[in-house]
Amino acid sequence: MMEPAGAGGGSINYGYDIIIQNSKQQLATSTQHYLAPANAHFYANNTRVVYLENSSLLPNYPQPGGGSNNGKLVIKNINNDKVLLTKERTDTSYAIKEINSADHTMTITTTHHRFGGKCPRMEDSLGCSSRTTTEEKITLP
């Protein structure tokens, strides 16, 4: 949840930033760059990051509270901030199960949500959707 905590406050884990260090070994106070949310996984000697984030192609959780609907899977090169892979489909959420750096693969689960009369497609309807979950192995870039 990359926004204020709302009524009552509370601590928020904002995820990972890149903080620049100058030649005098001092950390910069203003040059920060958002890298990934808190649930990120690093691989390839910490030069790649894979994470899940919120997607507009899937119903959201109501705010304040809730969190990401995990509707978008992103793999990024940390050295140049380029996105290497994105998986995002309508009414689909993802979960990262395992990263195997030795064989350059990642195992994910893909959940397809279906909405209907008893569970219309609207905010906070992920809990009542009927769903099918499959597991797949992806080659890491």
Short mmCIF file of N, CA, C and O in Angstrom, two decimals:
data_model
loop_
_atom_site.label_atom_id
_atom_site.label_comp_id
_atom_site.label_asym_id
_atom_site.label_seq_id
_atom_site.Cartn_x
_atom_site.Cartn_y
_atom_site.Cartn_z
N MET A 1 0.85 -1.17 0.00
CA MET A 1 0.00 0.00 0.00
C MET A 1 0.89 1.23 0.00
O MET A 1 1.47 1.57 1.01
N MET A 2 1.08 1.84 -1.11
CA MET A 2 2.02 2.94 -1.24
C MET A 2 1.33 4.29 -1.02
O MET A 2 1.55 5.24 -1.74
N GLU A 3 0.44 4.35 -0.04
CA GLU A 3 -0.30 5.57 0.25
C GLU A 3 -0.36 5.76 1.76
O GLU A 3 0.02 4.86 2.51
N PRO A 4 -0.85 6.90 2.24
CA PRO A 4 -0.96 7.09 3.69
C PRO A 4 -1.81 5.99 4.33
O PRO A 4 -2.69 5.42 3.70
N ALA A 5 -1.53 5.71 5.57
CA ALA A 5 -2.18 4.62 6.28
C ALA A 5 -3.66 4.86 6.56
O ALA A 5 -4.38 3.95 6.88
N GLY A 6 -4.12 6.08 6.48
CA GLY A 6 -5.53 6.38 6.72
C GLY A 6 -5.79 6.59 8.20
O GLY A 6 -4.87 6.74 9.01
N ALA A 7 -7.05 6.58 8.58
CA ALA A 7 -7.44 6.83 9.97
C ALA A 7 -6.78 5.82 10.90
O ALA A 7 -6.74 4.64 10.63
N GLY A 8 -6.22 6.31 11.98
CA GLY A 8 -5.58 5.44 12.94
C GLY A 8 -4.10 5.24 12.69
O GLY A 8 -3.38 4.72 13.52
N GLY A 9 -3.64 5.63 11.50
CA GLY A 9 -2.21 5.51 11.18
C GLY A 9 -1.75 4.07 11.12
O GLY A 9 -2.50 3.18 10.80
N GLY A 10 -0.51 3.87 11.44
CA GLY A 10 0.06 2.53 11.38
C GLY A 10 1.30 2.54 10.53
O GLY A 10 1.55 3.43 9.74
N SER A 11 2.11 1.50 10.70
CA SER A 11 3.34 1.44 9.92
C SER A 11 3.06 0.80 8.57
O SER A 11 2.24 -0.09 8.44
N ILE A 12 3.76 1.30 7.55
CA ILE A 12 3.60 0.83 6.18
C ILE A 12 4.97 0.43 5.66
O ILE A 12 5.93 1.17 5.83
N ASN A 13 5.08 -0.72 5.03
CA ASN A 13 6.32 -1.11 4.39
C ASN A 13 6.23 -0.64 2.94
O ASN A 13 5.47 -1.18 2.15
N TYR A 14 6.99 0.39 2.60
CA TYR A 14 6.89 1.00 1.29
C TYR A 14 7.64 0.23 0.21
O TYR A 14 7.52 0.54 -0.96
N GLY A 15 8.44 -0.75 0.55
CA GLY A 15 9.15 -1.51 -0.45
C GLY A 15 10.60 -1.09 -0.55
O GLY A 15 11.21 -0.68 0.43
N TYR A 16 11.15 -1.20 -1.76
CA TYR A 16 12.57 -0.95 -1.99
C TYR A 16 12.77 0.32 -2.82
O TYR A 16 12.07 0.54 -3.80
N ASP A 17 13.74 1.10 -2.43
CA ASP A 17 14.19 2.29 -3.17
C ASP A 17 15.64 2.09 -3.53
O ASP A 17 16.37 1.35 -2.87
N ILE A 18 16.08 2.79 -4.56
CA ILE A 18 17.51 2.88 -4.86
C ILE A 18 17.97 4.20 -4.28
O ILE A 18 17.40 5.25 -4.59
N ILE A 19 18.96 4.16 -3.42
CA ILE A 19 19.50 5.37 -2.81
C ILE A 19 20.93 5.53 -3.30
O ILE A 19 21.75 4.63 -3.17
N ILE A 20 21.23 6.66 -3.85
CA ILE A 20 22.53 6.92 -4.44
C ILE A 20 23.55 7.27 -3.36
O ILE A 20 23.26 8.03 -2.44
N GLN A 21 24.76 6.73 -3.50
CA GLN A 21 25.85 7.05 -2.60
C GLN A 21 26.92 7.79 -3.40
O GLN A 21 27.34 7.33 -4.45
N ASN A 22 27.36 8.95 -2.91
CA ASN A 22 28.34 9.72 -3.67
C ASN A 22 29.76 9.25 -3.39
O ASN A 22 29.99 8.34 -2.60
N SER A 23 30.72 9.87 -4.03
CA SER A 23 32.12 9.44 -3.92
C SER A 23 32.69 9.63 -2.52
O SER A 23 33.70 9.03 -2.17
N LYS A 24 32.06 10.44 -1.68
CA LYS A 24 32.52 10.65 -0.30
C LYS A 24 31.86 9.65 0.65
O LYS A 24 31.89 9.83 1.86
N GLN A 25 31.23 8.62 0.09
CA GLN A 25 30.56 7.58 0.86
C GLN A 25 29.39 8.11 1.69
O GLN A 25 29.07 7.59 2.74
N GLN A 26 28.77 9.18 1.22
CA GLN A 26 27.60 9.73 1.90
C GLN A 26 26.36 9.36 1.10
O GLN A 26 26.37 9.43 -0.14
N LEU A 27 25.31 9.00 1.80
CA LEU A 27 24.06 8.68 1.13
C LEU A 27 23.35 9.97 0.75
O LEU A 27 23.27 10.91 1.54
N ALA A 28 22.84 10.00 -0.46
CA ALA A 28 22.08 11.16 -0.91
C ALA A 28 20.77 11.21 -0.13
O ALA A 28 20.19 10.19 0.20
N THR A 29 20.30 12.40 0.14
CA THR A 29 19.05 12.54 0.88
C THR A 29 17.86 12.78 -0.03
O THR A 29 16.73 12.59 0.37
N SER A 30 18.08 13.19 -1.27
CA SER A 30 16.95 13.50 -2.14
C SER A 30 16.89 12.66 -3.41
O SER A 30 15.88 12.62 -4.06
N THR A 31 17.96 11.96 -3.78
CA THR A 31 17.96 11.19 -5.01
C THR A 31 17.58 9.75 -4.69
O THR A 31 18.42 8.90 -4.50
N GLN A 32 16.30 9.51 -4.63
CA GLN A 32 15.80 8.17 -4.39
C GLN A 32 14.94 7.77 -5.58
O GLN A 32 14.33 8.61 -6.23
N HIS A 33 14.91 6.49 -5.84
CA HIS A 33 14.15 5.98 -6.98
C HIS A 33 13.42 4.73 -6.54
O HIS A 33 14.05 3.77 -6.11
N TYR A 34 12.11 4.71 -6.67
CA TYR A 34 11.31 3.55 -6.29
C TYR A 34 11.70 2.36 -7.16
O TYR A 34 11.76 2.45 -8.38
N LEU A 35 11.97 1.24 -6.53
CA LEU A 35 12.40 0.05 -7.25
C LEU A 35 11.31 -1.01 -7.31
O LEU A 35 10.94 -1.48 -8.38
N ALA A 36 10.77 -1.41 -6.15
CA ALA A 36 9.80 -2.51 -6.12
C ALA A 36 9.08 -2.52 -4.79
O ALA A 36 9.58 -1.99 -3.80
N PRO A 37 7.88 -3.14 -4.73
CA PRO A 37 7.16 -3.24 -3.46
C PRO A 37 7.84 -4.23 -2.51
O PRO A 37 8.79 -4.93 -2.88
N ALA A 38 7.33 -4.31 -1.32
CA ALA A 38 7.95 -5.11 -0.25
C ALA A 38 8.03 -6.60 -0.56
O ALA A 38 8.90 -7.28 -0.07
N ASN A 39 7.16 -7.12 -1.40
CA ASN A 39 7.14 -8.56 -1.68
C ASN A 39 8.08 -8.96 -2.81
O ASN A 39 7.92 -10.01 -3.42
N ALA A 40 9.08 -8.15 -3.11
CA ALA A 40 9.98 -8.39 -4.24
C ALA A 40 10.95 -9.55 -3.95
O ALA A 40 11.30 -9.81 -2.82
N HIS A 41 11.36 -10.20 -5.04
CA HIS A 41 12.34 -11.28 -4.98
C HIS A 41 13.50 -10.89 -5.90
O HIS A 41 13.28 -10.49 -7.04
N PHE A 42 14.72 -11.06 -5.41
CA PHE A 42 15.90 -10.68 -6.18
C PHE A 42 16.62 -11.94 -6.65
O PHE A 42 16.65 -12.95 -5.95
N TYR A 43 17.24 -11.87 -7.84
CA TYR A 43 18.02 -12.99 -8.35
C TYR A 43 19.12 -12.45 -9.26
O TYR A 43 19.24 -11.23 -9.42
N ALA A 44 19.92 -13.34 -9.85
CA ALA A 44 21.04 -12.98 -10.74
C ALA A 44 22.00 -12.02 -10.04
O ALA A 44 22.25 -10.91 -10.52
N ASN A 45 22.47 -12.45 -8.87
CA ASN A 45 23.39 -11.61 -8.07
C ASN A 45 22.79 -10.24 -7.77
O ASN A 45 23.47 -9.22 -7.83
N ASN A 46 21.50 -10.23 -7.49
CA ASN A 46 20.76 -9.00 -7.14
C ASN A 46 20.76 -7.96 -8.25
O ASN A 46 20.62 -6.76 -7.98
N THR A 47 20.84 -8.39 -9.51
CA THR A 47 20.74 -7.44 -10.63
C THR A 47 19.35 -7.47 -11.26
O THR A 47 19.05 -6.66 -12.12
N ARG A 48 18.51 -8.42 -10.86
CA ARG A 48 17.14 -8.54 -11.36
C ARG A 48 16.19 -8.61 -10.17
O ARG A 48 16.51 -9.16 -9.14
N VAL A 49 15.00 -8.08 -10.36
CA VAL A 49 13.98 -8.13 -9.32
C VAL A 49 12.66 -8.54 -9.97
O VAL A 49 12.33 -8.10 -11.08
N VAL A 50 11.93 -9.41 -9.29
CA VAL A 50 10.60 -9.81 -9.74
C VAL A 50 9.62 -9.51 -8.61
O VAL A 50 9.92 -9.72 -7.44
N TYR A 51 8.46 -8.96 -8.99
CA TYR A 51 7.48 -8.59 -7.97
C TYR A 51 6.08 -8.56 -8.57
O TYR A 51 5.90 -8.60 -9.79
N LEU A 52 5.09 -8.48 -7.69
CA LEU A 52 3.68 -8.37 -8.06
C LEU A 52 3.20 -6.98 -7.67
O LEU A 52 3.60 -6.44 -6.66
N GLU A 53 2.33 -6.43 -8.50
CA GLU A 53 1.75 -5.13 -8.15
C GLU A 53 0.28 -5.09 -8.56
O GLU A 53 -0.22 -6.01 -9.20
N ASN A 54 -0.38 -4.02 -8.20
CA ASN A 54 -1.79 -3.84 -8.47
C ASN A 54 -2.03 -3.68 -9.97
O ASN A 54 -1.23 -3.09 -10.67
N SER A 55 -3.15 -4.19 -10.46
CA SER A 55 -3.51 -4.08 -11.86
C SER A 55 -4.92 -3.51 -12.00
O SER A 55 -5.82 -3.90 -11.26
N SER A 56 -5.09 -2.62 -12.96
CA SER A 56 -6.43 -2.07 -13.22
C SER A 56 -7.30 -3.07 -13.99
O SER A 56 -8.49 -2.83 -14.17
N LEU A 57 -6.73 -4.19 -14.43
CA LEU A 57 -7.49 -5.21 -15.17
C LEU A 57 -8.17 -6.21 -14.24
O LEU A 57 -8.78 -7.17 -14.70
N LEU A 58 -8.07 -5.98 -12.94
CA LEU A 58 -8.64 -6.87 -11.93
C LEU A 58 -9.27 -6.00 -10.84
O LEU A 58 -8.72 -4.95 -10.51
N PRO A 59 -10.41 -6.41 -10.27
CA PRO A 59 -11.00 -5.60 -9.20
C PRO A 59 -10.02 -5.34 -8.05
O PRO A 59 -9.19 -6.19 -7.74
N ASN A 60 -10.12 -4.17 -7.47
CA ASN A 60 -9.24 -3.77 -6.37
C ASN A 60 -9.88 -4.04 -5.03
O ASN A 60 -11.08 -4.26 -4.93
N TYR A 61 -9.03 -3.98 -4.01
CA TYR A 61 -9.52 -3.99 -2.64
C TYR A 61 -9.88 -2.56 -2.28
O TYR A 61 -9.25 -1.61 -2.75
N PRO A 62 -10.89 -2.36 -1.42
CA PRO A 62 -11.25 -0.99 -1.04
C PRO A 62 -10.16 -0.37 -0.17
O PRO A 62 -9.44 -1.06 0.52
N GLN A 63 -10.02 0.92 -0.24
CA GLN A 63 -9.03 1.65 0.57
C GLN A 63 -9.77 2.44 1.63
O GLN A 63 -10.89 2.83 1.41
N PRO A 64 -9.25 2.76 2.79
CA PRO A 64 -7.91 2.39 3.21
C PRO A 64 -7.87 0.92 3.63
O PRO A 64 -8.89 0.31 3.90
N GLY A 65 -6.69 0.40 3.66
CA GLY A 65 -6.52 -1.01 3.98
C GLY A 65 -6.36 -1.81 2.72
O GLY A 65 -6.06 -1.28 1.66
N GLY A 66 -6.57 -3.09 2.82
CA GLY A 66 -6.45 -3.94 1.65
C GLY A 66 -5.03 -3.99 1.15
O GLY A 66 -4.09 -3.98 1.93
N GLY A 67 -4.84 -4.02 -0.12
CA GLY A 67 -3.51 -4.07 -0.68
C GLY A 67 -3.58 -4.38 -2.15
O GLY A 67 -4.61 -4.21 -2.79
N SER A 68 -2.49 -4.86 -2.68
CA SER A 68 -2.40 -5.16 -4.10
C SER A 68 -3.29 -6.34 -4.46
O SER A 68 -3.42 -7.29 -3.70
N ASN A 69 -3.87 -6.29 -5.66
CA ASN A 69 -4.65 -7.44 -6.14
C ASN A 69 -3.74 -8.45 -6.86
O ASN A 69 -4.22 -9.45 -7.36
N ASN A 70 -2.43 -8.17 -6.90
CA ASN A 70 -1.44 -9.06 -7.50
C ASN A 70 -1.77 -9.40 -8.95
O ASN A 70 -1.51 -10.50 -9.42
N GLY A 71 -2.33 -8.45 -9.66
CA GLY A 71 -2.74 -8.66 -11.05
C GLY A 71 -1.67 -8.39 -12.08
O GLY A 71 -1.93 -8.54 -13.27
N LYS A 72 -0.48 -8.01 -11.64
CA LYS A 72 0.59 -7.71 -12.59
C LYS A 72 1.90 -8.27 -12.06
O LYS A 72 2.31 -7.97 -10.94
N LEU A 73 2.55 -9.09 -12.87
CA LEU A 73 3.85 -9.66 -12.55
C LEU A 73 4.89 -8.90 -13.36
O LEU A 73 4.75 -8.73 -14.58
N VAL A 74 5.94 -8.41 -12.68
CA VAL A 74 6.95 -7.57 -13.33
C VAL A 74 8.34 -8.12 -13.01
O VAL A 74 8.62 -8.46 -11.86
N ILE A 75 9.20 -8.19 -14.03
CA ILE A 75 10.61 -8.50 -13.84
C ILE A 75 11.40 -7.32 -14.40
O ILE A 75 11.16 -6.88 -15.53
N LYS A 76 12.32 -6.80 -13.57
CA LYS A 76 13.05 -5.58 -13.93
C LYS A 76 14.56 -5.79 -13.76
O LYS A 76 14.99 -6.47 -12.85
N ASN A 77 15.33 -5.16 -14.66
CA ASN A 77 16.78 -5.10 -14.53
C ASN A 77 17.10 -3.93 -13.60
O ASN A 77 16.75 -2.79 -13.91
N ILE A 78 17.73 -4.19 -12.49
CA ILE A 78 18.01 -3.14 -11.51
C ILE A 78 19.05 -2.15 -12.02
O ILE A 78 18.98 -0.96 -11.75
N ASN A 79 20.01 -2.63 -12.80
CA ASN A 79 21.10 -1.77 -13.25
C ASN A 79 20.65 -0.64 -14.16
O ASN A 79 21.17 0.47 -14.09
N ASN A 80 19.66 -0.90 -15.02
CA ASN A 80 19.21 0.15 -15.94
C ASN A 80 17.72 0.47 -15.81
O ASN A 80 17.19 1.24 -16.58
N ASP A 81 17.03 -0.14 -14.84
CA ASP A 81 15.62 0.11 -14.54
C ASP A 81 14.69 -0.27 -15.69
O ASP A 81 13.58 0.22 -15.77
N LYS A 82 15.14 -1.14 -16.58
CA LYS A 82 14.29 -1.56 -17.70
C LYS A 82 13.46 -2.77 -17.30
O LYS A 82 13.94 -3.70 -16.68
N VAL A 83 12.18 -2.73 -17.70
CA VAL A 83 11.29 -3.86 -17.46
C VAL A 83 11.61 -4.93 -18.51
O VAL A 83 11.61 -4.66 -19.71
N LEU A 84 11.90 -6.13 -18.03
CA LEU A 84 12.27 -7.23 -18.91
C LEU A 84 11.08 -8.12 -19.26
O LEU A 84 11.05 -8.74 -20.31
N LEU A 85 10.08 -8.18 -18.36
CA LEU A 85 8.91 -9.02 -18.59
C LEU A 85 7.75 -8.49 -17.77
O LEU A 85 7.94 -8.08 -16.62
N THR A 86 6.57 -8.49 -18.38
CA THR A 86 5.34 -8.14 -17.67
C THR A 86 4.28 -9.15 -18.05
O THR A 86 4.11 -9.45 -19.22
N LYS A 87 3.59 -9.67 -17.06
CA LYS A 87 2.42 -10.53 -17.29
C LYS A 87 1.24 -9.83 -16.64
O LYS A 87 1.25 -9.56 -15.44
N GLU A 88 0.21 -9.55 -17.44
CA GLU A 88 -0.99 -8.88 -16.93
C GLU A 88 -2.14 -9.23 -17.88
O GLU A 88 -2.06 -8.94 -19.07
N ARG A 89 -3.16 -9.88 -17.33
CA ARG A 89 -4.33 -10.24 -18.12
C ARG A 89 -5.59 -9.90 -17.34
O ARG A 89 -5.59 -9.90 -16.11
N THR A 90 -6.66 -9.64 -18.04
CA THR A 90 -7.93 -9.31 -17.42
C THR A 90 -8.38 -10.43 -16.48
O THR A 90 -8.30 -11.61 -16.83
N ASP A 91 -8.81 -10.03 -15.28
CA ASP A 91 -9.35 -10.93 -14.26
C ASP A 91 -8.40 -12.06 -13.90
O ASP A 91 -8.80 -13.20 -13.67
N THR A 92 -7.10 -11.74 -13.82
CA THR A 92 -6.08 -12.73 -13.50
C THR A 92 -5.16 -12.19 -12.42
O THR A 92 -4.75 -11.03 -12.47
N SER A 93 -4.85 -13.02 -11.44
CA SER A 93 -3.88 -12.66 -10.41
C SER A 93 -2.77 -13.70 -10.40
O SER A 93 -2.94 -14.83 -10.90
N TYR A 94 -1.63 -13.33 -9.82
CA TYR A 94 -0.44 -14.17 -9.84
C TYR A 94 0.12 -14.33 -8.44
O TYR A 94 -0.09 -13.49 -7.58
N ALA A 95 0.89 -15.39 -8.25
CA ALA A 95 1.65 -15.60 -7.02
C ALA A 95 2.99 -16.20 -7.41
O ALA A 95 3.05 -17.08 -8.28
N ILE A 96 4.05 -15.72 -6.78
CA ILE A 96 5.39 -16.24 -7.03
C ILE A 96 5.62 -17.37 -6.03
O ILE A 96 5.58 -17.15 -4.83
N LYS A 97 5.86 -18.57 -6.54
CA LYS A 97 6.09 -19.72 -5.66
C LYS A 97 7.56 -19.94 -5.39
O LYS A 97 7.95 -20.19 -4.26
N GLU A 98 8.39 -19.90 -6.46
CA GLU A 98 9.79 -20.24 -6.28
C GLU A 98 10.61 -19.66 -7.43
O GLU A 98 10.17 -19.61 -8.57
N ILE A 99 11.80 -19.22 -7.09
CA ILE A 99 12.78 -18.81 -8.10
C ILE A 99 13.95 -19.76 -8.01
O ILE A 99 14.51 -19.96 -6.94
N ASN A 100 14.29 -20.37 -9.14
CA ASN A 100 15.41 -21.30 -9.21
C ASN A 100 16.49 -20.64 -10.05
O ASN A 100 16.45 -20.70 -11.29
N SER A 101 17.43 -20.00 -9.38
CA SER A 101 18.50 -19.28 -10.09
C SER A 101 19.41 -20.23 -10.86
O SER A 101 19.96 -19.86 -11.89
N ALA A 102 19.56 -21.46 -10.38
CA ALA A 102 20.46 -22.42 -11.03
C ALA A 102 19.99 -22.77 -12.44
O ALA A 102 20.80 -22.83 -13.37
N ASP A 103 18.67 -22.98 -12.63
CA ASP A 103 18.20 -23.30 -13.98
C ASP A 103 17.45 -22.13 -14.63
O ASP A 103 16.77 -22.30 -15.64
N HIS A 104 17.55 -20.93 -14.04
CA HIS A 104 16.98 -19.69 -14.59
C HIS A 104 15.48 -19.80 -14.85
O HIS A 104 14.99 -19.39 -15.89
N THR A 105 14.76 -20.35 -13.86
CA THR A 105 13.31 -20.46 -13.98
C THR A 105 12.62 -19.93 -12.73
O THR A 105 13.23 -19.81 -11.67
N MET A 106 11.36 -19.62 -12.89
CA MET A 106 10.52 -19.19 -11.79
C MET A 106 9.20 -19.94 -11.91
O MET A 106 8.64 -20.05 -13.00
N THR A 107 8.71 -20.44 -10.80
CA THR A 107 7.41 -21.11 -10.77
C THR A 107 6.40 -20.12 -10.20
O THR A 107 6.62 -19.53 -9.14
N ILE A 108 5.30 -19.94 -10.92
CA ILE A 108 4.23 -19.04 -10.48
C ILE A 108 2.90 -19.79 -10.53
O ILE A 108 2.78 -20.80 -11.21
N THR A 109 1.93 -19.27 -9.79
CA THR A 109 0.56 -19.73 -9.95
C THR A 109 -0.22 -18.59 -10.60
O THR A 109 -0.02 -17.41 -10.29
N THR A 110 -1.08 -18.96 -11.52
CA THR A 110 -1.94 -18.01 -12.22
C THR A 110 -3.37 -18.34 -11.86
O THR A 110 -3.81 -19.48 -12.03
N THR A 111 -4.10 -17.37 -11.35
CA THR A 111 -5.49 -17.57 -10.95
C THR A 111 -6.40 -16.73 -11.84
O THR A 111 -6.26 -15.51 -11.90
N HIS A 112 -7.31 -17.41 -12.54
CA HIS A 112 -8.30 -16.73 -13.38
C HIS A 112 -9.58 -16.60 -12.57
O HIS A 112 -10.13 -17.60 -12.10
N HIS A 113 -10.05 -15.36 -12.39
CA HIS A 113 -11.26 -15.08 -11.61
C HIS A 113 -12.46 -14.94 -12.55
O HIS A 113 -12.35 -14.35 -13.61
N ARG A 114 -13.61 -15.48 -12.11
CA ARG A 114 -14.85 -15.34 -12.86
C ARG A 114 -15.89 -14.68 -11.96
O ARG A 114 -16.02 -15.03 -10.79
N PHE A 115 -16.63 -13.77 -12.54
CA PHE A 115 -17.63 -13.02 -11.80
C PHE A 115 -18.99 -13.25 -12.46
O PHE A 115 -19.08 -13.55 -13.64
N GLY A 116 -20.06 -13.12 -11.68
CA GLY A 116 -21.40 -13.35 -12.22
C GLY A 116 -22.46 -12.79 -11.31
O GLY A 116 -22.21 -11.88 -10.51
N GLY A 117 -23.66 -13.37 -11.38
CA GLY A 117 -24.82 -12.87 -10.65
C GLY A 117 -24.63 -12.79 -9.14
O GLY A 117 -24.96 -11.80 -8.51
N LYS A 118 -24.12 -13.85 -8.52
CA LYS A 118 -23.92 -13.85 -7.08
C LYS A 118 -22.66 -13.09 -6.67
O LYS A 118 -22.50 -12.74 -5.51
N CYS A 119 -21.79 -12.86 -7.62
CA CYS A 119 -20.54 -12.14 -7.35
C CYS A 119 -20.22 -11.25 -8.54
O CYS A 119 -19.43 -11.61 -9.41
N PRO A 120 -20.87 -10.08 -8.62
CA PRO A 120 -20.61 -9.19 -9.76
C PRO A 120 -19.18 -8.63 -9.71
O PRO A 120 -18.59 -8.50 -8.64
N ARG A 121 -18.66 -8.32 -10.90
CA ARG A 121 -17.31 -7.77 -11.00
C ARG A 121 -17.33 -6.32 -10.52
O ARG A 121 -17.82 -5.44 -11.21
N MET A 122 -16.83 -6.09 -9.31
CA MET A 122 -16.77 -4.74 -8.73
C MET A 122 -15.69 -4.73 -7.67
O MET A 122 -15.09 -5.76 -7.37
N GLU A 123 -15.43 -3.54 -7.11
CA GLU A 123 -14.41 -3.43 -6.07
C GLU A 123 -14.68 -4.43 -4.95
O GLU A 123 -15.82 -4.62 -4.54
N ASP A 124 -13.63 -5.08 -4.48
CA ASP A 124 -13.69 -6.03 -3.37
C ASP A 124 -14.44 -7.33 -3.70
O ASP A 124 -14.95 -7.99 -2.82
N SER A 125 -14.51 -7.70 -4.98
CA SER A 125 -15.20 -8.94 -5.33
C SER A 125 -14.25 -10.12 -5.53
O SER A 125 -14.69 -11.21 -5.89
N LEU A 126 -12.96 -9.95 -5.26
CA LEU A 126 -12.02 -11.06 -5.43
C LEU A 126 -12.31 -12.21 -4.47
O LEU A 126 -12.09 -13.37 -4.79
N GLY A 127 -12.83 -11.90 -3.29
CA GLY A 127 -13.12 -12.93 -2.30
C GLY A 127 -14.27 -13.85 -2.69
O GLY A 127 -14.31 -15.00 -2.25
N CYS A 128 -15.20 -13.38 -3.50
CA CYS A 128 -16.35 -14.21 -3.85
C CYS A 128 -16.26 -14.78 -5.26
O CYS A 128 -17.11 -15.57 -5.66
N SER A 129 -15.25 -14.42 -6.03
CA SER A 129 -15.15 -14.91 -7.41
C SER A 129 -14.93 -16.41 -7.43
O SER A 129 -14.32 -16.98 -6.53
N SER A 130 -15.43 -17.05 -8.48
CA SER A 130 -15.06 -18.46 -8.68
C SER A 130 -13.76 -18.42 -9.47
O SER A 130 -13.54 -17.53 -10.28
N ARG A 131 -12.87 -19.35 -9.19
CA ARG A 131 -11.53 -19.24 -9.77
C ARG A 131 -10.93 -20.59 -10.13
O ARG A 131 -11.27 -21.60 -9.53
N THR A 132 -10.03 -20.50 -11.07
CA THR A 132 -9.24 -21.65 -11.49
C THR A 132 -7.78 -21.26 -11.39
O THR A 132 -7.38 -20.22 -11.92
N THR A 133 -7.00 -22.08 -10.71
CA THR A 133 -5.58 -21.78 -10.51
C THR A 133 -4.73 -22.85 -11.19
O THR A 133 -4.99 -24.04 -11.04
N THR A 134 -3.74 -22.38 -11.93
CA THR A 134 -2.79 -23.27 -12.58
C THR A 134 -1.38 -22.86 -12.18
O THR A 134 -1.15 -21.73 -11.76
N GLU A 135 -0.47 -23.80 -12.33
CA GLU A 135 0.93 -23.53 -12.01
C GLU A 135 1.73 -23.60 -13.30
O GLU A 135 1.48 -24.45 -14.15
N GLU A 136 2.69 -22.68 -13.45
CA GLU A 136 3.54 -22.72 -14.64
C GLU A 136 4.96 -22.32 -14.29
O GLU A 136 5.21 -21.64 -13.30
N LYS A 137 5.87 -22.78 -15.12
CA LYS A 137 7.29 -22.45 -14.95
C LYS A 137 7.68 -21.50 -16.08
O LYS A 137 7.39 -21.77 -17.25
N ILE A 138 8.31 -20.39 -15.71
CA ILE A 138 8.71 -19.36 -16.67
C ILE A 138 10.23 -19.30 -16.71
O ILE A 138 10.89 -19.36 -15.66
N THR A 139 10.79 -19.14 -17.90
CA THR A 139 12.22 -18.92 -18.03
C THR A 139 12.51 -17.47 -17.65
O THR A 139 11.89 -16.54 -18.16
N LEU A 140 13.46 -17.27 -16.75
CA LEU A 140 13.80 -15.92 -16.30
C LEU A 140 14.67 -15.20 -17.33
O LEU A 140 15.58 -15.79 -17.88
N PRO A 141 14.37 -13.93 -17.58
CA PRO A 141 15.23 -13.15 -18.48
C PRO A 141 16.54 -12.79 -17.82
O PRO A 141 16.65 -12.75 -16.63
#
